PDB file of C-alpha atoms and ligand atoms in Angstrom:
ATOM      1  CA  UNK H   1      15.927  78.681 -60.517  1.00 63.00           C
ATOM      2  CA  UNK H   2      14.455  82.008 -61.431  1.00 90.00           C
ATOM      3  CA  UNK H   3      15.914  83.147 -57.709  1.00 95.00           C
ATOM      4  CA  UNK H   4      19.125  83.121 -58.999  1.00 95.00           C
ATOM      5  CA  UNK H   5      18.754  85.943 -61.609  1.00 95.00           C
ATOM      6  CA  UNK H   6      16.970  87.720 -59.245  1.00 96.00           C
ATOM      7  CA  UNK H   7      20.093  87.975 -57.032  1.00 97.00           C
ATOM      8  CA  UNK H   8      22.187  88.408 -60.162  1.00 97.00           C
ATOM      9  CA  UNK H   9      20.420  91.658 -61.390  1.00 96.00           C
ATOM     10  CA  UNK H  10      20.581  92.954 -57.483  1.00 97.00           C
ATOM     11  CA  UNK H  11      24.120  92.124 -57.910  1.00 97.00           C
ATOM     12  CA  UNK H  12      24.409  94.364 -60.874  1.00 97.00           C
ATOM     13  CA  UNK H  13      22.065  97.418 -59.755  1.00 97.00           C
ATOM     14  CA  UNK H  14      24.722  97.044 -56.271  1.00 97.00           C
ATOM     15  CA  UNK H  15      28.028  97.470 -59.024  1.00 97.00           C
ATOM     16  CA  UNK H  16      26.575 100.095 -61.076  1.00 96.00           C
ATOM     17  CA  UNK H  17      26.307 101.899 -57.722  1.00 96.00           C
ATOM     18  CA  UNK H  18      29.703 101.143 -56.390  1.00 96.00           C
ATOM     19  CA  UNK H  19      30.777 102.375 -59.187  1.00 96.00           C
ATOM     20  CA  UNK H  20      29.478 105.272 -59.696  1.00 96.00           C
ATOM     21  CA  UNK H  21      30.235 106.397 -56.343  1.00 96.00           C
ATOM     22  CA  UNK H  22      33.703 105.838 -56.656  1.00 96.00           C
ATOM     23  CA  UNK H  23      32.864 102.638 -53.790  1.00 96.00           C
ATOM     24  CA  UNK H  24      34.788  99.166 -53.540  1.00 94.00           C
ATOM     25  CA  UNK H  25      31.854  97.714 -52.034  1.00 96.00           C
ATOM     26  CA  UNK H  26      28.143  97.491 -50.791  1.00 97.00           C
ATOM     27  CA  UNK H  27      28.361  97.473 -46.850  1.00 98.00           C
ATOM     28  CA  UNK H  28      24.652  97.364 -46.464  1.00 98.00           C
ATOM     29  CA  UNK H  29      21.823  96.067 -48.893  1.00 98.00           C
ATOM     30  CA  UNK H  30      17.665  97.073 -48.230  1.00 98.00           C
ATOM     31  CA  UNK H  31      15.463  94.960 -50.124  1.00 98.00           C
ATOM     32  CA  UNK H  32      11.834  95.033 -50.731  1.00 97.00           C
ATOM     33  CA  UNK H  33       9.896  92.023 -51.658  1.00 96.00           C
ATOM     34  CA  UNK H  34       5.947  91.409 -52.143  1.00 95.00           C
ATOM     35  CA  UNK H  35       4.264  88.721 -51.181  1.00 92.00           C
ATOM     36  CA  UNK H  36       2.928  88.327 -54.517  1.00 91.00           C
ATOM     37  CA  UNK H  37       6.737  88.698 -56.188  1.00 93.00           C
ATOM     38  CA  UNK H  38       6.693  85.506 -56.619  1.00 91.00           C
ATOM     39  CA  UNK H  39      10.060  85.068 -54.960  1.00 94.00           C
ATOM     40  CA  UNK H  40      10.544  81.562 -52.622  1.00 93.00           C
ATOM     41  CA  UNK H  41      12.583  82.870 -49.572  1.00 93.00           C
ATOM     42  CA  UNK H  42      14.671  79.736 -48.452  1.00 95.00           C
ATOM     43  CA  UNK H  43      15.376  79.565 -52.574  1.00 96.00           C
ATOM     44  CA  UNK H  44      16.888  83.287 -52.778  1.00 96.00           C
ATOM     45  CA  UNK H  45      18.864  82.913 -49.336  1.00 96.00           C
ATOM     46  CA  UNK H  46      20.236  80.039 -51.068  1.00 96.00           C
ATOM     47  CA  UNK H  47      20.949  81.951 -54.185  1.00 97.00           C
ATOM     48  CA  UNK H  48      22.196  84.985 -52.919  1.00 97.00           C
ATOM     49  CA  UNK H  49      24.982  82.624 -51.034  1.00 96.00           C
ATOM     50  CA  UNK H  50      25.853  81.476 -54.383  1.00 95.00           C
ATOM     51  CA  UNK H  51      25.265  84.772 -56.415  1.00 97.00           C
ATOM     52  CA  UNK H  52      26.859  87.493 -54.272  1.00 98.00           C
ATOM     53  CA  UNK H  53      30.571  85.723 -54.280  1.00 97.00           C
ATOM     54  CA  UNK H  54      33.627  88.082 -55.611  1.00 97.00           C
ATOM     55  CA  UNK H  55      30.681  90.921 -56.538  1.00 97.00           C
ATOM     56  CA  UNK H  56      30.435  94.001 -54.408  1.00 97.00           C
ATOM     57  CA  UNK H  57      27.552  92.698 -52.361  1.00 98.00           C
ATOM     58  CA  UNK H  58      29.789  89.817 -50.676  1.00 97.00           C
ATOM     59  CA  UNK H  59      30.302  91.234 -47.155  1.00 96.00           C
ATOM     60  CA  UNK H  60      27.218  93.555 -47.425  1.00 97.00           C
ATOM     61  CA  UNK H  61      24.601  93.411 -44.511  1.00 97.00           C
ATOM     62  CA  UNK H  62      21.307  92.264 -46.089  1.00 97.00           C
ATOM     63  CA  UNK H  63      18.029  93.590 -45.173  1.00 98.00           C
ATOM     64  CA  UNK H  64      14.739  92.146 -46.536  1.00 97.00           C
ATOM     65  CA  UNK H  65      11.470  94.382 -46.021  1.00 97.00           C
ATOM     66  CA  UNK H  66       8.716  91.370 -46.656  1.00 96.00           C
ATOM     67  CA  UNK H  67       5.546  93.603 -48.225  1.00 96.00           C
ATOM     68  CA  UNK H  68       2.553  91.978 -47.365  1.00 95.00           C
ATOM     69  CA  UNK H  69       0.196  92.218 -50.218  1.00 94.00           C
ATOM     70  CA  UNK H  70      -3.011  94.542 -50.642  1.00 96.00           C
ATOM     71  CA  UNK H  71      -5.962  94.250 -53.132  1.00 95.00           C
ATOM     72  CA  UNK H  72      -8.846  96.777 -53.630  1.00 96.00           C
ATOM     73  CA  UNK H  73     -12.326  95.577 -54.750  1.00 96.00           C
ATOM     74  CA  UNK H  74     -13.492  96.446 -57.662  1.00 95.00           C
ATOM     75  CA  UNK H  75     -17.064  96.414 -56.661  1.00 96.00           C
ATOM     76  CA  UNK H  76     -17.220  98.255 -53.178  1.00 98.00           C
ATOM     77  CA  UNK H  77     -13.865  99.567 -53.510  1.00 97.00           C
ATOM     78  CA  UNK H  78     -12.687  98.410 -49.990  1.00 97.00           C
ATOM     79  CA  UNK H  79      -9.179  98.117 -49.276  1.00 97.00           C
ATOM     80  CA  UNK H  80      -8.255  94.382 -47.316  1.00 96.00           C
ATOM     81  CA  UNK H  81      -4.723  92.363 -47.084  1.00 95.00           C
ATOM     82  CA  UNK H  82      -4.449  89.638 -49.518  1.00 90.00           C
ATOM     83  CA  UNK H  83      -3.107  86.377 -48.781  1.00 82.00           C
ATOM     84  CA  UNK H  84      -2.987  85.047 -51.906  1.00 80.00           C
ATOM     85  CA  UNK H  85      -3.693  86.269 -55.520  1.00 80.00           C
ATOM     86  CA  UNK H  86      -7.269  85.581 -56.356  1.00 81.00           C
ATOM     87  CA  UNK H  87      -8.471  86.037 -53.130  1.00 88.00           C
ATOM     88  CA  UNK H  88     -12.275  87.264 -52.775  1.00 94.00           C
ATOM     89  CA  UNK H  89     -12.734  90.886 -51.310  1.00 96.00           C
ATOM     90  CA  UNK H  90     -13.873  90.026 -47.484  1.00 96.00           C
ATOM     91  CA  UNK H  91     -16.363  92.672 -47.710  1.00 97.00           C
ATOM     92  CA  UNK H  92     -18.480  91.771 -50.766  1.00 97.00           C
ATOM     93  CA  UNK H  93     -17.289  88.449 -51.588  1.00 96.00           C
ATOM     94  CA  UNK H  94     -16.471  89.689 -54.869  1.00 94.00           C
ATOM     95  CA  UNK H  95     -13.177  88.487 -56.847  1.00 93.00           C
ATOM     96  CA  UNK H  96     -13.089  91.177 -59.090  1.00 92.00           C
ATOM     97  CA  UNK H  97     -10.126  93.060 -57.249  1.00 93.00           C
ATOM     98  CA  UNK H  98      -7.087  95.037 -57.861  1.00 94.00           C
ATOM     99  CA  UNK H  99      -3.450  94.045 -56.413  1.00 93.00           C
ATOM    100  CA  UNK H 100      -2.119  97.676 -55.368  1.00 95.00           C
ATOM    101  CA  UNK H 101       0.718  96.204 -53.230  1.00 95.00           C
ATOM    102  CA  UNK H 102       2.214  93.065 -52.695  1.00 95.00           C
ATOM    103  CA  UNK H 103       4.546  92.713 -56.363  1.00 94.00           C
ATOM    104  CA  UNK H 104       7.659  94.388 -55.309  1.00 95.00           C
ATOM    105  CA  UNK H 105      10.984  93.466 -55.775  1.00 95.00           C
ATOM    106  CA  UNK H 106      12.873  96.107 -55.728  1.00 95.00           C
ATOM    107  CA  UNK H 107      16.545  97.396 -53.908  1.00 97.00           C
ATOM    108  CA  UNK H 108      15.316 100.081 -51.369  1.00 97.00           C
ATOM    109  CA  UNK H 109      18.543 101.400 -50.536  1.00 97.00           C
ATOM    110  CA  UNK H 110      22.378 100.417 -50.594  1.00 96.00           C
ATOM    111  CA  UNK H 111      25.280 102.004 -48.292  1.00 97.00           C
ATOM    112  CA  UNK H 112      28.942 101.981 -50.173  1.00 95.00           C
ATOM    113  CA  UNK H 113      32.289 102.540 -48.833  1.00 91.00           C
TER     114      UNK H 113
HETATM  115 ZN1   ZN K   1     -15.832  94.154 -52.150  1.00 74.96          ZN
END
């Protein structure tokens, strides 16, 4: 379950923080994650359950900003939300298009204490 080392390297950008802020623990998590991360929600609630135990993050609020994803097309260059990868530009019809949001997965900001 690839969810699981996705909670496990959160875990360890939380400690390197905690740590070098002199802080016991994380009291508040902000995530970000695309729609095109590639990350199954009910799987990483599941994992973080699991993951987060004796680590700083284990009484930290979690917050999860869901990034809905965005494509440009390559042919008429029009910018449209993007339900799933490999979806035609609504504009042109064209599938030649560029993801330019939607793949993050990243820890937007953690509050120690
Ligand atoms: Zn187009």
């Amino acid at each position: 379950m690839h969810e699981l080392s996705i909670v496990m390297s959160v875990v360890d950008i939380a400690r390197d923080q905690a740590i070098s802020h002199n802080a016991s623990k994380v009291d508040k998590i902000e995530l970000e994650i695309g729609s095109l991360a590639g990350v199954e929600m009910a799987a990483f609630t599941f994992a973080w359950k699991a993951g987060v135990q004796n680590t700083v993050l284990e009484k930290a609020e979690r917050i999860i900003h869901h990034i809905p994803a965005r494509a440009k097309c390559m042919s008429c260059q029009h910018e449209f939300e993007m339900m799933e990868l490999y979806s035609p530009c609504p504009n042109c019809g064209d599938y030649f298009n560029e993801v330019i949001q939607g793949r993050e997965l990243r820890v937007k900001s953690l509050i120690v204490s």
